[in-house]
Short mmCIF file of C-alpha atoms in Angstrom, two decimals:
data_model
loop_
_atom_site.label_atom_id
_atom_site.label_comp_id
_atom_site.label_asym_id
_atom_site.label_seq_id
_atom_site.Cartn_x
_atom_site.Cartn_y
_atom_site.Cartn_z
CA PHE A 1 121.23 -69.88 -26.09
CA ILE A 2 122.31 -66.43 -27.29
CA ASP A 3 125.80 -65.95 -28.66
CA GLN A 4 126.44 -62.48 -27.27
CA SER A 5 129.79 -62.15 -29.03
CA THR A 6 128.07 -61.89 -32.43
CA MET A 7 125.07 -59.73 -31.56
CA THR A 8 124.42 -56.39 -33.19
CA ILE A 9 122.11 -54.09 -31.29
CA LYS A 10 118.76 -53.10 -32.77
CA PHE A 11 115.32 -52.34 -31.40
CA ARG A 12 112.78 -55.13 -31.12
CA GLU A 13 109.45 -54.83 -32.91
CA GLU A 14 107.37 -56.11 -29.99
CA PRO A 15 106.70 -54.95 -27.44
CA CYS A 16 107.14 -51.36 -28.51
CA GLY A 17 105.39 -48.13 -27.57
CA GLU A 18 103.78 -45.64 -29.96
CA LEU A 19 106.86 -45.57 -32.15
CA GLU A 20 107.85 -46.49 -35.70
CA LEU A 21 111.01 -48.50 -36.29
CA LYS A 22 113.01 -48.16 -39.51
CA ALA A 23 116.43 -49.02 -40.95
CA GLY A 24 116.24 -52.63 -39.79
CA GLY A 25 115.36 -51.70 -36.23
CA LEU A 26 118.11 -49.09 -35.82
CA GLN A 27 116.01 -45.96 -36.23
CA VAL A 28 113.09 -44.91 -34.05
CA LEU A 29 110.48 -42.24 -34.84
CA ARG A 30 107.77 -41.12 -32.47
CA LYS A 31 104.22 -41.46 -33.77
CA ALA A 32 101.56 -38.77 -33.47
CA HIS A 33 99.88 -38.59 -30.09
CA LYS A 34 96.57 -40.47 -29.87
CA PRO A 35 93.70 -38.10 -29.08
CA GLY A 36 92.01 -38.80 -25.78
CA VAL A 37 94.98 -40.63 -24.24
CA PRO A 38 96.82 -38.71 -21.50
CA HIS A 39 100.45 -38.17 -22.46
CA LYS A 40 101.62 -39.73 -19.21
CA ASP A 41 99.77 -42.97 -20.03
CA GLU A 42 100.98 -43.35 -23.61
CA PRO A 43 104.02 -45.66 -23.79
CA LYS A 44 106.85 -44.34 -25.94
CA MET A 45 109.56 -46.88 -25.15
CA ALA A 46 111.63 -49.31 -27.20
CA PHE A 47 113.83 -52.22 -26.13
CA SER A 48 116.88 -53.87 -27.62
CA ALA A 49 116.07 -57.07 -29.48
CA ASP A 50 118.52 -59.08 -27.37
CA PRO A 51 120.32 -58.70 -24.04
CA LEU A 52 123.41 -56.55 -24.32
CA ARG A 53 126.79 -58.23 -24.21
CA SER A 54 129.10 -57.20 -21.38
CA LEU A 55 132.37 -55.72 -22.58
CA ALA A 56 135.38 -56.94 -20.61
CA GLY A 57 136.41 -54.44 -17.99
CA ARG A 58 133.72 -51.88 -18.94
CA GLY A 59 130.22 -53.32 -18.61
CA CYS A 60 127.11 -53.06 -20.82
CA TRP A 61 126.98 -50.15 -23.24
CA PHE A 62 124.86 -48.69 -26.01
CA GLU A 63 124.79 -45.35 -27.80
CA MET A 64 122.46 -43.57 -30.17
CA ARG A 65 122.33 -40.42 -32.25
CA VAL A 66 119.48 -37.99 -31.52
CA ASP A 67 118.36 -36.24 -34.71
CA ALA A 68 115.29 -34.38 -33.45
CA LEU A 69 114.52 -33.43 -29.85
CA ALA A 70 111.58 -31.16 -29.09
CA GLY A 71 112.71 -28.17 -27.10
CA GLY A 72 111.04 -26.90 -23.95
CA GLU A 73 109.78 -30.30 -22.80
CA MET A 74 109.72 -31.00 -19.07
CA CYS A 75 110.83 -34.58 -19.73
CA PRO A 76 113.00 -34.75 -22.91
CA MET A 77 113.90 -38.47 -22.98
CA GLY A 78 115.29 -41.32 -20.91
CA LEU A 79 117.53 -44.30 -21.55
CA GLY A 80 119.19 -47.05 -19.60
CA PHE A 81 118.80 -50.73 -18.87
CA THR A 82 116.20 -53.21 -17.70
CA ALA A 83 116.51 -56.70 -16.29
CA THR A 84 112.84 -57.31 -17.12
CA ASP A 85 112.69 -59.49 -20.22
CA PRO A 86 110.71 -57.44 -22.78
CA GLY A 87 109.34 -60.69 -24.16
CA THR A 88 107.31 -61.11 -20.97
CA LEU A 89 105.56 -57.79 -21.69
CA LYS A 90 104.14 -58.84 -25.07
CA GLY A 91 101.09 -60.65 -23.78
CA THR A 92 98.75 -62.51 -26.15
CA GLU A 93 95.91 -61.60 -28.51
CA GLU A 94 93.44 -62.62 -25.82
CA GLU A 95 95.28 -60.83 -22.99
CA PRO A 96 97.56 -58.13 -24.33
CA THR A 97 100.01 -56.69 -21.84
CA LYS A 98 99.90 -52.91 -21.72
CA LEU A 99 103.24 -51.18 -21.41
CA PRO A 100 103.45 -48.52 -18.70
CA GLY A 101 103.47 -44.90 -19.75
CA SER A 102 107.09 -44.51 -18.69
CA ALA A 103 110.14 -46.79 -18.66
CA ALA A 104 110.63 -45.56 -15.10
CA ASP A 105 107.70 -47.80 -14.11
CA LEU A 106 109.28 -51.00 -15.46
CA PRO A 107 110.44 -53.40 -12.73
CA LYS A 108 114.18 -53.95 -12.32
CA SER A 109 115.03 -50.96 -14.53
CA TYR A 110 117.69 -48.27 -14.30
CA VAL A 111 116.85 -45.27 -16.47
CA CYS A 112 118.32 -41.77 -16.59
CA GLY A 113 118.19 -38.76 -18.86
CA TYR A 114 114.83 -37.48 -17.65
CA LEU A 115 114.94 -33.84 -16.63
CA ARG A 116 116.63 -33.77 -13.20
CA SER A 117 115.56 -37.35 -12.42
CA MET A 118 116.91 -40.88 -12.49
CA TYR A 119 114.79 -43.93 -11.77
CA TRP A 120 116.60 -46.77 -10.04
CA ASN A 121 114.53 -49.91 -9.69
CA GLY A 122 111.44 -47.85 -8.90
CA GLU A 123 113.13 -45.19 -6.79
CA GLN A 124 113.26 -41.62 -8.08
CA ILE A 125 116.62 -39.91 -7.56
CA GLU A 126 117.17 -36.19 -8.20
CA VAL A 127 120.16 -35.43 -10.44
CA ASP A 128 121.51 -32.47 -12.39
CA ASN A 129 119.96 -31.51 -15.73
CA VAL A 130 122.12 -33.45 -18.20
CA PHE A 131 120.55 -31.68 -21.20
CA GLY A 132 121.23 -28.16 -19.98
CA LYS A 133 124.22 -27.45 -22.26
CA LEU A 134 122.77 -28.84 -25.51
CA LYS A 135 122.47 -26.43 -28.40
CA PRO A 136 118.97 -26.09 -29.90
CA ALA A 137 118.28 -28.14 -33.06
CA LYS A 138 121.78 -29.65 -33.03
CA THR A 139 122.27 -33.39 -33.52
CA PHE A 140 124.03 -35.13 -30.63
CA THR A 141 124.88 -38.60 -29.37
CA ILE A 142 123.88 -40.07 -26.04
CA GLY A 143 125.10 -43.31 -24.51
CA ALA A 144 124.56 -45.30 -21.32
CA LEU A 145 127.03 -47.58 -19.53
CA ALA A 146 126.14 -50.10 -16.83
CA THR A 147 129.53 -50.32 -15.16
CA VAL A 148 131.22 -53.47 -13.90
CA THR A 149 130.71 -52.19 -10.33
CA GLY A 150 126.94 -51.94 -10.84
CA GLY A 151 126.66 -48.21 -11.40
CA LEU A 152 125.28 -46.20 -14.30
CA GLU A 153 127.04 -43.58 -16.40
CA LEU A 154 125.53 -41.30 -19.04
CA PHE A 155 127.50 -39.71 -21.87
CA ILE A 156 126.49 -36.93 -24.26
CA ASN A 157 128.71 -36.43 -27.30
CA ARG A 158 131.07 -38.98 -25.71
CA ARG A 159 131.54 -36.83 -22.60
CA LEU A 160 130.58 -38.05 -19.14
CA VAL A 161 127.61 -36.02 -17.86
CA LEU A 162 126.28 -38.27 -15.09
CA SER A 163 127.70 -41.01 -12.88
CA TYR A 164 125.73 -42.81 -10.17
CA SER A 165 126.37 -45.84 -7.99
CA PRO A 166 124.27 -46.62 -4.91
CA GLU A 167 126.07 -47.21 -1.62
CA ASP A 168 124.00 -50.35 -1.00
CA LEU A 169 125.82 -53.12 -2.86
CA LEU A 170 122.61 -55.16 -3.08
CA ASN A 171 120.91 -52.31 -4.94
CA ARG A 172 123.46 -52.08 -7.72
CA ILE A 173 122.96 -53.36 -11.26
CA ASP A 174 123.72 -57.07 -11.46
CA LEU A 175 125.66 -57.63 -14.67
CA GLU A 176 125.39 -61.40 -14.18
CA GLN A 177 121.74 -61.19 -15.23
CA PRO A 178 120.62 -60.38 -18.78
CA LEU A 179 120.21 -56.65 -19.39
CA TRP A 180 118.26 -55.09 -22.25
CA ALA A 181 118.69 -51.54 -23.49
CA VAL A 182 115.60 -49.40 -22.99
CA LEU A 183 114.84 -46.07 -24.64
CA ASP A 184 111.99 -43.83 -23.50
CA CYS A 185 111.19 -41.12 -26.07
CA ALA A 186 109.12 -39.40 -23.36
CA GLY A 187 108.04 -35.89 -24.33
CA GLY A 188 110.99 -34.79 -26.40
CA LEU A 189 112.66 -37.41 -28.61
CA LYS A 190 111.16 -37.32 -32.11
CA LYS A 191 113.81 -39.15 -34.12
CA GLY A 192 116.92 -41.10 -33.19
CA CYS A 193 119.14 -43.91 -34.41
CA LEU A 194 121.22 -46.56 -32.65
CA ILE A 195 124.96 -46.67 -33.35
CA PRO A 196 125.45 -50.45 -33.67
CA ASP A 197 129.27 -50.54 -33.64
CA SER A 198 129.73 -48.09 -30.79
CA VAL A 199 132.17 -48.76 -27.94
CA PRO A 200 132.36 -46.93 -24.60
CA PRO A 201 134.28 -43.64 -24.58
CA THR A 202 137.92 -43.63 -23.54
CA PRO A 203 138.84 -41.66 -20.39
CA GLU A 204 140.21 -38.96 -22.67
CA GLU A 205 136.91 -38.68 -24.53
CA ALA A 206 134.86 -38.78 -21.34
CA ASN A 207 136.79 -35.88 -19.82
CA ALA A 208 137.44 -33.84 -22.96
CA PRO A 209 136.68 -30.09 -22.84
CA GLU A 210 133.55 -28.90 -24.57
CA ASP A 211 133.85 -27.55 -28.09
CA ASP A 212 131.99 -27.54 -31.38
CA GLU A 213 131.86 -30.95 -32.98
CA ALA A 214 131.02 -32.37 -36.37
CA THR A 215 127.61 -33.90 -36.81
CA PRO A 216 127.71 -37.62 -35.87
CA ASP A 217 127.80 -40.11 -38.73
CA GLN A 218 124.58 -41.28 -40.32
CA PRO A 219 124.15 -45.10 -40.06
CA GLU A 220 123.40 -46.77 -43.38
CA GLY A 221 119.69 -46.97 -44.14
CA ALA A 222 118.68 -44.27 -41.67
CA GLU A 223 116.76 -41.25 -42.85
CA GLU A 224 118.53 -37.93 -42.92
CA GLY A 225 117.32 -34.56 -41.71
CA GLU A 226 115.19 -33.50 -38.78
CA GLU A 227 111.76 -33.46 -40.36
CA ALA A 228 108.87 -34.69 -38.26
CA ALA A 229 107.84 -38.32 -38.63
CA GLU A 230 104.94 -39.05 -40.92
CA GLY A 231 101.71 -38.07 -39.20
CA GLU A 232 103.58 -36.30 -36.43
CA PRO A 233 102.56 -32.73 -35.65
CA SER A 234 105.28 -30.15 -36.08
CA GLU A 235 106.44 -28.01 -33.22
CA GLY A 236 104.92 -24.64 -32.75
#
């Protein structure tokens, strides 16, 4: 039995893609690419340690700060939710379970943030480029909300940038089942950190006009700066 009212979100150590977790599972850093492995086959995803609790009247929510995002990538990053228990993907020493190269290939998953694409339980849906207005080398926050009506909303710097809900009621996210947060660092995310005490944006925040904002707070124990992770090649 999991007491969801007392959970604090963090990433789980296993299973985990080619990433390094720090700050007690709050911070994620992408490892250097393994030579000889096609980028599309190299898993770069992380899951929440526990199912997310559903907030009354809002749904399931999580948010993170992105400290370093490689520019010019065709597929910057993705995040969302999965109803596939990550524990079932661990495998054993004798028969290890290999994670797919993309979180989009996980069963019962709802992931957005990829460049002009959302993946809804295996179906690819074309959407607008949610990263188009980001300023180069500027820290930002990104959050995902599985709504009480079974849709998915994406927020950047607390502003709503994407809202989707399928017409087919049977194809919507079932909040009665456990949902885990899933992050796919894909080709762009180099360093990011969960915001453990985050709550969904208010309607005023979600619809606020764009302007320059202060850099988001640094969670305790997380590394500062935008330097590449140890062993990670620099851009250029």
